[in-house]
XYZ file of C-alpha atoms in Angstrom:
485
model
C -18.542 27.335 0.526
C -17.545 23.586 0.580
C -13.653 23.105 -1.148
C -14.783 19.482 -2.282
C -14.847 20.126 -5.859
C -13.120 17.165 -8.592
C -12.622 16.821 -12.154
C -14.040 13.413 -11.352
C -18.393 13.516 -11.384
C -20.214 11.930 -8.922
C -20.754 9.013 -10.957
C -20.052 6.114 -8.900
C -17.371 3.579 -9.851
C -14.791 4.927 -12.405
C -13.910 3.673 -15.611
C -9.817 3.610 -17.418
C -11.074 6.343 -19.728
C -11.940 8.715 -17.168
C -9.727 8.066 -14.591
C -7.082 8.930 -17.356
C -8.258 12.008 -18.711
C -8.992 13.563 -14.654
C -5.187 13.540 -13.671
C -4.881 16.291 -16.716
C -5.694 18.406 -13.321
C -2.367 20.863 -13.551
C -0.605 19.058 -10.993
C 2.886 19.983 -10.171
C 4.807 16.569 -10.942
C 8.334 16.574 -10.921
C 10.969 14.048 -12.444
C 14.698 14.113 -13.028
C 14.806 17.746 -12.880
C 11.781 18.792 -15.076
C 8.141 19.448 -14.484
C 5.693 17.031 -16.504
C 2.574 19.075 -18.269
C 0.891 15.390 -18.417
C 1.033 12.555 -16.551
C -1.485 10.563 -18.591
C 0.768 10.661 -21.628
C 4.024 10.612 -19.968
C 6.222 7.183 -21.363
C 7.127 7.394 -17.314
C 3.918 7.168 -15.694
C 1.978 5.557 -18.597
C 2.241 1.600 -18.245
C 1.378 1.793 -14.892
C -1.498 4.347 -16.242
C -2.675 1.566 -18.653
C -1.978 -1.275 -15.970
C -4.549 0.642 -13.287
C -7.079 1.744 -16.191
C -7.857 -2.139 -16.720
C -7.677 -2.934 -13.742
C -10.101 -0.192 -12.733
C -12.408 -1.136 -15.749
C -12.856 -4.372 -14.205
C -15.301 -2.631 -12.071
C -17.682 -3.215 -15.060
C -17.061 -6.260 -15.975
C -19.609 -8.691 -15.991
C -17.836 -11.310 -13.878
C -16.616 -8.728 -11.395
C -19.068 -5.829 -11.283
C -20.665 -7.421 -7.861
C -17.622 -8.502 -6.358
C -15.698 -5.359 -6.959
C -18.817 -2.826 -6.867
C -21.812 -2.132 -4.453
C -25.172 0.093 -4.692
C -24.954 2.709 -2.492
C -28.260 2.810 -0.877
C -28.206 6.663 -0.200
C -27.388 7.666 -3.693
C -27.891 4.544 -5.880
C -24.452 4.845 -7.299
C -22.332 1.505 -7.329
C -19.191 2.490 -5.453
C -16.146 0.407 -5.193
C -16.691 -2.016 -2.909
C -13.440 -1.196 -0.810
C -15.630 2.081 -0.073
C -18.578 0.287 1.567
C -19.143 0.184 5.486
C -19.475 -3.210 6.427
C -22.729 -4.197 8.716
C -21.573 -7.678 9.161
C -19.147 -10.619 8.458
C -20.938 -10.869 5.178
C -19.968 -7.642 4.411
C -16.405 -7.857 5.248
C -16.098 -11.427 3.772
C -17.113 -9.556 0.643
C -14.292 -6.711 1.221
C -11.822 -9.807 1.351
C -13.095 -10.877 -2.088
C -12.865 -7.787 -3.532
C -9.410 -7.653 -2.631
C -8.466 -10.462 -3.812
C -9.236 -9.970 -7.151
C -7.248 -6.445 -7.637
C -4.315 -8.659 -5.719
C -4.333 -11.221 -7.723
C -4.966 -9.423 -10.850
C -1.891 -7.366 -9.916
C -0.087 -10.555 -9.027
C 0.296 -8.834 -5.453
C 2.370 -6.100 -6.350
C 0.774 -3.072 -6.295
C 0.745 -1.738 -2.321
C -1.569 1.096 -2.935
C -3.958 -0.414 -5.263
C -7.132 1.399 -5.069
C -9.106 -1.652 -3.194
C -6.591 -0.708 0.016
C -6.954 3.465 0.215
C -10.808 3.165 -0.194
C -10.392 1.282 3.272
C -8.452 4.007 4.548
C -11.027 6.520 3.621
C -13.607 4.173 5.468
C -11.672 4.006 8.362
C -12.091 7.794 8.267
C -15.544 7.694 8.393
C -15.567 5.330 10.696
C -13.650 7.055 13.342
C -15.942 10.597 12.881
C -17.191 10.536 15.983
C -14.010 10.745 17.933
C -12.627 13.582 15.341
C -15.610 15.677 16.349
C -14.684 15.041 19.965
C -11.794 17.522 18.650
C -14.644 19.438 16.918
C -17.848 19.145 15.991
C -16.795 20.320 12.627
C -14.011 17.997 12.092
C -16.731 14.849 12.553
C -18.719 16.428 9.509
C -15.709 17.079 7.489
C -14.746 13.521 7.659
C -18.005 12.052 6.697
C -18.570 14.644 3.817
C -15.264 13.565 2.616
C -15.423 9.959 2.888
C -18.864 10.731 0.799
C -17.358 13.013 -1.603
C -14.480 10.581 -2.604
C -16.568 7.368 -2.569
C -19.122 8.624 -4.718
C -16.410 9.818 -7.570
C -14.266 6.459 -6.959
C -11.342 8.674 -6.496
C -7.942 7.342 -6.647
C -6.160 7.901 -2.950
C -3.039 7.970 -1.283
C -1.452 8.609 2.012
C 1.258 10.823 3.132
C 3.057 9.481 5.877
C 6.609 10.379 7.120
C 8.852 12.930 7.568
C 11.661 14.049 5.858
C 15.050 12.163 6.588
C 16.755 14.915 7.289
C 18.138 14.754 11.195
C 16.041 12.337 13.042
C 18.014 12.403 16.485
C 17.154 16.404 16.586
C 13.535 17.864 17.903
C 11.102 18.584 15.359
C 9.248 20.948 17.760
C 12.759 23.020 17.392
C 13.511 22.864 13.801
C 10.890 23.782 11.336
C 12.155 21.532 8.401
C 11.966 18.151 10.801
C 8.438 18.268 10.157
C 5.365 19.201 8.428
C 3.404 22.139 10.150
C 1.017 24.836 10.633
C 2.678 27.951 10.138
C -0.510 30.276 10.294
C -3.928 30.368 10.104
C -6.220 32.338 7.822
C -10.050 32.704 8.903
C -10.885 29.291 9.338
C -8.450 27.765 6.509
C -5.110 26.351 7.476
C -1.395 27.310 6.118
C 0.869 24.033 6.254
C 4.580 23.951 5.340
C 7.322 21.248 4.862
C 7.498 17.908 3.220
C 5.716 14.429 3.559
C 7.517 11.232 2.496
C 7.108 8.258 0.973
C 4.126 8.941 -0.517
C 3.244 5.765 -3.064
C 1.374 6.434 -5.841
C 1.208 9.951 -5.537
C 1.519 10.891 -9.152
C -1.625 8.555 -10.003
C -3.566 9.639 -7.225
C -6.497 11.974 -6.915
C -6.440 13.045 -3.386
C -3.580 12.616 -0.487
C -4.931 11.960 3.323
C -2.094 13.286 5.670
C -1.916 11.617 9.032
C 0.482 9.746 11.587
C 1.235 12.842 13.341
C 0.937 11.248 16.364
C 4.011 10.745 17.575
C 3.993 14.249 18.480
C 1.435 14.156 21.377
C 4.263 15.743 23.759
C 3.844 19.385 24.968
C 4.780 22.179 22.255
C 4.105 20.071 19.471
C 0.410 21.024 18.480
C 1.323 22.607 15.626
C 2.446 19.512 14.040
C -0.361 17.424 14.972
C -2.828 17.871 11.988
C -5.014 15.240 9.695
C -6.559 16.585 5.965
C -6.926 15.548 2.620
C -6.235 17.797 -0.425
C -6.223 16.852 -4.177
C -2.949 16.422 -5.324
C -3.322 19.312 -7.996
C -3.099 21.952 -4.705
C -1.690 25.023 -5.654
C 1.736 25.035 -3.421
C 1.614 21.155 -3.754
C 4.999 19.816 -5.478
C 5.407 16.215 -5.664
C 8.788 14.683 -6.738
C 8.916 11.352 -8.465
C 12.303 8.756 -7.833
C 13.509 7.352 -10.604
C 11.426 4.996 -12.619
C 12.518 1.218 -12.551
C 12.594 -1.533 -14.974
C 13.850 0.271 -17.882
C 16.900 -0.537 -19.563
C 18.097 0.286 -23.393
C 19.354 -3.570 -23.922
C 15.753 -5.144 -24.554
C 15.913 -6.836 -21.339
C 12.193 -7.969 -20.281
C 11.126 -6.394 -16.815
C 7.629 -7.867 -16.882
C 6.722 -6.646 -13.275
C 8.513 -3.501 -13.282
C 7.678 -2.500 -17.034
C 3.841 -2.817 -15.136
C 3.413 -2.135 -11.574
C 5.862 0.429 -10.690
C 3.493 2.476 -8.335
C 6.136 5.074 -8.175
C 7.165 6.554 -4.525
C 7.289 10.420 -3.880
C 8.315 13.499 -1.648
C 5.403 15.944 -1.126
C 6.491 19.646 -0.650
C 3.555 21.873 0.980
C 5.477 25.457 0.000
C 2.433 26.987 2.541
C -0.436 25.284 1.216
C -3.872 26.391 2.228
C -5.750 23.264 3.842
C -9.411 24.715 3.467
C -11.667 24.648 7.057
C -13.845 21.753 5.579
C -10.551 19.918 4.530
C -9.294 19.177 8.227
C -10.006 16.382 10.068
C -8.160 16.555 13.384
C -6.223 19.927 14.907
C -3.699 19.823 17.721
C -4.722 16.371 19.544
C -1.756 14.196 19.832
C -3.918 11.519 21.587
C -6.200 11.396 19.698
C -4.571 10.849 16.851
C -2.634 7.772 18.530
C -5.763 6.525 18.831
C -6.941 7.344 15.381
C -3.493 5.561 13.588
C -5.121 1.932 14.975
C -8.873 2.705 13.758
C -8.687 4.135 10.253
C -5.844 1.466 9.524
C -8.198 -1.042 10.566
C -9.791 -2.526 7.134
C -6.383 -1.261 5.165
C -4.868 -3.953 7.602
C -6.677 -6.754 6.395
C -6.960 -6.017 2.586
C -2.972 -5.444 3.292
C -2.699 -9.402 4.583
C -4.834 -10.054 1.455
C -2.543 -8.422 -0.888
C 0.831 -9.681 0.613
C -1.047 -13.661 0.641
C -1.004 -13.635 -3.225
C 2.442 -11.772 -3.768
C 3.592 -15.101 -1.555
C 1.866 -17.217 -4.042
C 3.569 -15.469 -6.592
C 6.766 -16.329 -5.356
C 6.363 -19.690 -4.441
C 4.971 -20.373 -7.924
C 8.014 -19.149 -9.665
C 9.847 -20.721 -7.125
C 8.259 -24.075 -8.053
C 8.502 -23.792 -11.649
C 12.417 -22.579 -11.877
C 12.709 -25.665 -9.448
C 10.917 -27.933 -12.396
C 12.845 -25.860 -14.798
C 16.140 -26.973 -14.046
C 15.506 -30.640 -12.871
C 15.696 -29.826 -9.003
C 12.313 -29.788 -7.730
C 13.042 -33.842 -6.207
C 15.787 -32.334 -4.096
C 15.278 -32.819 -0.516
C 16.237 -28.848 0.481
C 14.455 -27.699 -2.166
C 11.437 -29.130 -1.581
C 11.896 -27.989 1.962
C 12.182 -24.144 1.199
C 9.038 -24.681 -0.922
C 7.372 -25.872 2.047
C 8.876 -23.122 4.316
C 7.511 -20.595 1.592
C 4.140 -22.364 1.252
C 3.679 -22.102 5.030
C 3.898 -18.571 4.484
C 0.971 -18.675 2.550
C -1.125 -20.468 4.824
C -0.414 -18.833 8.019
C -1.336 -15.200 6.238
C -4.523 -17.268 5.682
C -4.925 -18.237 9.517
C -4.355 -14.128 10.145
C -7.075 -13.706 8.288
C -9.288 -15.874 9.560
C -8.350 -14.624 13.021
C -9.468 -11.060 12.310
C -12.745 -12.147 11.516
C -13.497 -14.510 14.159
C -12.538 -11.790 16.260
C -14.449 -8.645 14.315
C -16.733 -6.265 16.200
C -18.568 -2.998 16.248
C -17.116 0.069 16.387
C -18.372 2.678 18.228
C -19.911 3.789 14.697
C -22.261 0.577 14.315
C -19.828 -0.733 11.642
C -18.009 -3.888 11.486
C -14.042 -4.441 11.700
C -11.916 -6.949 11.604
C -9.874 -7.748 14.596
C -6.535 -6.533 15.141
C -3.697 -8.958 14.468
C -0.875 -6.533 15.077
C 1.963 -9.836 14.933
C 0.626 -10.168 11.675
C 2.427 -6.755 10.686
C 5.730 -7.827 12.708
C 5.707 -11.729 11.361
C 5.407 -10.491 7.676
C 7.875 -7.896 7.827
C 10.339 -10.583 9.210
C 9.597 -13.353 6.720
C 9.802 -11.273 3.946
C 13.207 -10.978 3.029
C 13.547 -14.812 3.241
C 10.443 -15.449 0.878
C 12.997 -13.725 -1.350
C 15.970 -15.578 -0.471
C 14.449 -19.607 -0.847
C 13.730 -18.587 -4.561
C 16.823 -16.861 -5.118
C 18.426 -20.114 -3.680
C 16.043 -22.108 -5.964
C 17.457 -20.050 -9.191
C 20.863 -19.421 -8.230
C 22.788 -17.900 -10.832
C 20.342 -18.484 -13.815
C 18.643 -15.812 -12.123
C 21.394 -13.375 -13.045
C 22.538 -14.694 -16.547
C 19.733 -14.807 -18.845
C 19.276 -14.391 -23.168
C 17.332 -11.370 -24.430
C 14.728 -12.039 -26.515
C 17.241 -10.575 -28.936
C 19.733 -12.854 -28.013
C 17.455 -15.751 -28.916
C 16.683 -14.355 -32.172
C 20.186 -13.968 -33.454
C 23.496 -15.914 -34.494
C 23.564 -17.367 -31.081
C 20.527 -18.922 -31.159
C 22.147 -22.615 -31.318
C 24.293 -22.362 -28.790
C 22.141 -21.008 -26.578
C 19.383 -23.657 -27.272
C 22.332 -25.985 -26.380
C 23.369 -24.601 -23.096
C 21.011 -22.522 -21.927
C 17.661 -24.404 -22.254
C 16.164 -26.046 -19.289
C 15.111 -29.450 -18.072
C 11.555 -29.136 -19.220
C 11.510 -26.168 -21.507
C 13.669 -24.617 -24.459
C 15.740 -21.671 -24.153
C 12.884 -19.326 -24.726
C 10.180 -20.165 -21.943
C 13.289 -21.150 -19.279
C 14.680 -16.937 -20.111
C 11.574 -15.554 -19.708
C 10.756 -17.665 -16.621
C 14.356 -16.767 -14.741
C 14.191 -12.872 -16.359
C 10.690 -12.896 -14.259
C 12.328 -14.376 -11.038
C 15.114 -11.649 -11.254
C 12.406 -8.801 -11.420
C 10.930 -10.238 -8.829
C 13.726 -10.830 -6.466
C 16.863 -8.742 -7.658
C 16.694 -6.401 -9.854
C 15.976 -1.866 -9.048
C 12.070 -3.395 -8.835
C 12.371 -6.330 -6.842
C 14.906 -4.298 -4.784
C 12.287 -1.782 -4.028
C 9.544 -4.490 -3.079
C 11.516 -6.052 -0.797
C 12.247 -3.009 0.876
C 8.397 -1.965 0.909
C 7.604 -5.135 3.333
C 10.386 -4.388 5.484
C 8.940 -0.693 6.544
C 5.654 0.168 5.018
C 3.971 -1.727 8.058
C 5.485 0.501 10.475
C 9.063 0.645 12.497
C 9.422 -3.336 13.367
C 10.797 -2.148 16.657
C 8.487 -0.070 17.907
C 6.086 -2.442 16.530
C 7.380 -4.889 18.920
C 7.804 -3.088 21.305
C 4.342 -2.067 21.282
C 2.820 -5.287 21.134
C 4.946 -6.210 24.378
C 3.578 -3.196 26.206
C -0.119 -4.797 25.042
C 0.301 -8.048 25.881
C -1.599 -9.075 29.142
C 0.767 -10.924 31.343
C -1.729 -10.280 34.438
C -2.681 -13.786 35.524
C 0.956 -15.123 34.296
C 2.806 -13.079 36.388
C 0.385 -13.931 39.443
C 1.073 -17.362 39.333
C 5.000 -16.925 38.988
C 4.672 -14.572 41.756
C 2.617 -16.966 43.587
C 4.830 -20.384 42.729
C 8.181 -18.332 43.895
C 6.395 -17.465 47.349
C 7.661 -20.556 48.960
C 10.911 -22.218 48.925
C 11.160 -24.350 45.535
């Protein structure tokens, strides 16, 4: 009996209303100490809620339904287009476009938008023949599942890390370090421990667990495990952080109030995986291997996504320039030119990975890999920050409420507080967006999702250094030094 059952019907792409009502699934969600009964009408959880529900309606839209949909020739549903193999650069030009417009209608903010898991869950299928090299039964799992959440237009996320809890100790020793299989049952699967940072988890239909590859040593094949489960597993506990962009002084968070995709710990208090659930048992190799090929279309709807949240900088960059009379000055129009570069390079990394696309061993088509791409952006990203922070200065920190403007004050504050092009008003709400953006709990937590959410920058180095073909370079140094110089 197959455990791929949903509140969600097999009704191709979702709409708001119904993606609401299915997370009323008797998940375990946890936040500041207390369990919450609903997320959909939790004050928490529910402007993101209503952010994703239009943004999810757009699907059916007349000027988006065949950018951001697809017929699915096997069922005749229209999927999300994020969920659709791609034959050919066609194809994959049109996963770019569909990207763009749930980036730019989230003004690149939201890191687990739908349009990037559905590429995960691709990647899955994609890579089916190598999981049933670890069995034949893992291969059919992975295709039934790729099926069974593409034709529901469920709502994904990914559980990646482990818990911070001693990371120069052995997880192989310590059962805590890691999450595991503690038993089996028949053909099912008993896991225990904890999963972090898991984005989006709250919102989320199912969670894919991977990235246990780093444990490919000997001893450590109880550790190694891929599955999916819907996030209303019994034994499932999921624990929000603290919400940001809240505060009880009226002060406008107009990011934060909107695309705070939460981040959360996963607890798996023994949690049956069922047989058709798992996807990979025990192979440390081959899930190595696996990390590079699932990730492979998430990559390059990721470069999409980070290319408008760098337009979305340099636009308020520009405009607090223009705001306050110094958008003529020599260094500031030279950070808005460092920052525009930015932009343009992303757009040469994408270009790159599809000149260089090719066929997978499953006949689809995927974009090549442009693993500096991941190590450039996580180094520029912190100064994106910085040139409009310099830009802004510190109007960015001292800004009128709306309230503010409405009282007693209003005079003086239209006297000293207005800007070069604009009255007091527009020039608040334009330096109160720049401080969500760049400073405040929100833009805090952003900036810190570039740094790490592509991987360890070292290792990531360090692995494109091991890659990197010096072969014929090294000859003819070798050569050159032969003879006296």
């Amino acid at each position: 009996m197959s455990s791929l059952t949903s509140l969600v019907e097999p009704r191709g792409a979702l709409t708001g209303e119904r993606y609401r009502a299915s997370l009323n699934d008797g998940r375990s969600v946890w936040l500041d100490g207390e369990e919450v009964k609903n997320v959909g009408e939790h004050p928490a959880f529910t402007p993101l809620l209503d952010e994703l529900g239009r943004l999810i309606d757009l699907q059916h839209a007349d000027e988006h339904r065949d950018t951001l949909t697809v017929e699915d020739p096997a069922t005749g549903l229209r999927i999300g287009r994020g969920f659709h193999p791609p034959a050919d650069l066609a194809d994959l030009r049109a996963l770019r476009r569909n990207a763009a417009v749930w980036m730019r209608e989230s003004w690149g903010q939201l890191g687990r938008v739908p349009a990037f898991m559905s590429t995960i869950a691709l990647g899955v299928y994609d890579f089916r023949h190598r999981l049933a090299a670890n069995d034949p039964a893992h291969g059919e799992n992975a295709e039934r599942w790729y099926r069974f959440v593409a034709e529901r237009d469920l709502v994904l996320t990914h559980a990646l890390g482990d818990p911070q809890i001693d990371r120069s100790a052995d997880p192989v020793q310590d059962p805590d370090l890691a999450l595991r299989i503690v038993r089996r049952e028949g053909d099912d699967v008993i896991v225990r421990g904890a999963k972090q940072l898991t984005t989006l988890a709250p919102f989320a239909h199912e969670v894919l667990v991977y990235l246990s590859a780093s444990f490919a040593g000997r001893g450590a094949e109880d550790l190694v495990i891929w599955f999916a489960l819907p996030l209303s597993t019994p034994g499932l506990r999921i624990l929000c952080r603290e919400p940001l962009g809240g505060t009880p002084y009226g002060h406008a968070h107009p990011f934060a109030s909107r695309y705070d995709e939460q981040d959360a710990m996963l607890f798996f208090d023994d949690v049956r995986v069922p047989a058709d659930r798992v996807f990979l048992l025990r192979d440390g190799r081959l899930a190595l291997e696996g990390l590079t090929r699932i990730n492979a279309w998430s990559q390059y709807v990721g470069q999409v996504r980070y290319q408008e949240r760098l337009k979305t900088l340099l636009g308020v960059g520009t405009l607090l320039a223009e705001a306050i009379g110094v958008d003529s000055f020599r260094n500031i129009q030279e950070d808005l030119g460092r920052l525009t570069s930015f932009i343009e390079i992303l757009g040469h990394f994408l270009a790159a990975g599809e000149a260089t696309a090719r066929v997978t061993d499953s006949g689809l088509l995927a974009p090549g890999p442009t693993p500096a791409a991941a190590i450039w952006a996580a180094e520029v990203a912190g100064e994106a920050l910085d040139i409009v922070r310099r830009i802004g200065q510190s109007g960015i920190l001292m800004q009128p409420t709306e309230r503010d403007i409405e009282s007693s004050l209003k005079p003086l504050l239209e006297r000293y507080m207005r800007g070069a092009n604009r009255d007091v008003q527009a020039k608040s709400r334009l330096f109160r967006l720049a401080w969500d953006l760049t400073s405040d709990s929100f833009g805090q937590r952003q900036d810190l999702y570039e740094a790490v959410h592509r991987g360890d920058p070292a290792r990531n180095r360090i692995n494109l250094f091991k890659r990197h073909d010096q072969t014929e370079v090294r000859r003819r140094i070798e050569q050159l030094i032969e003879v006296p110089l």
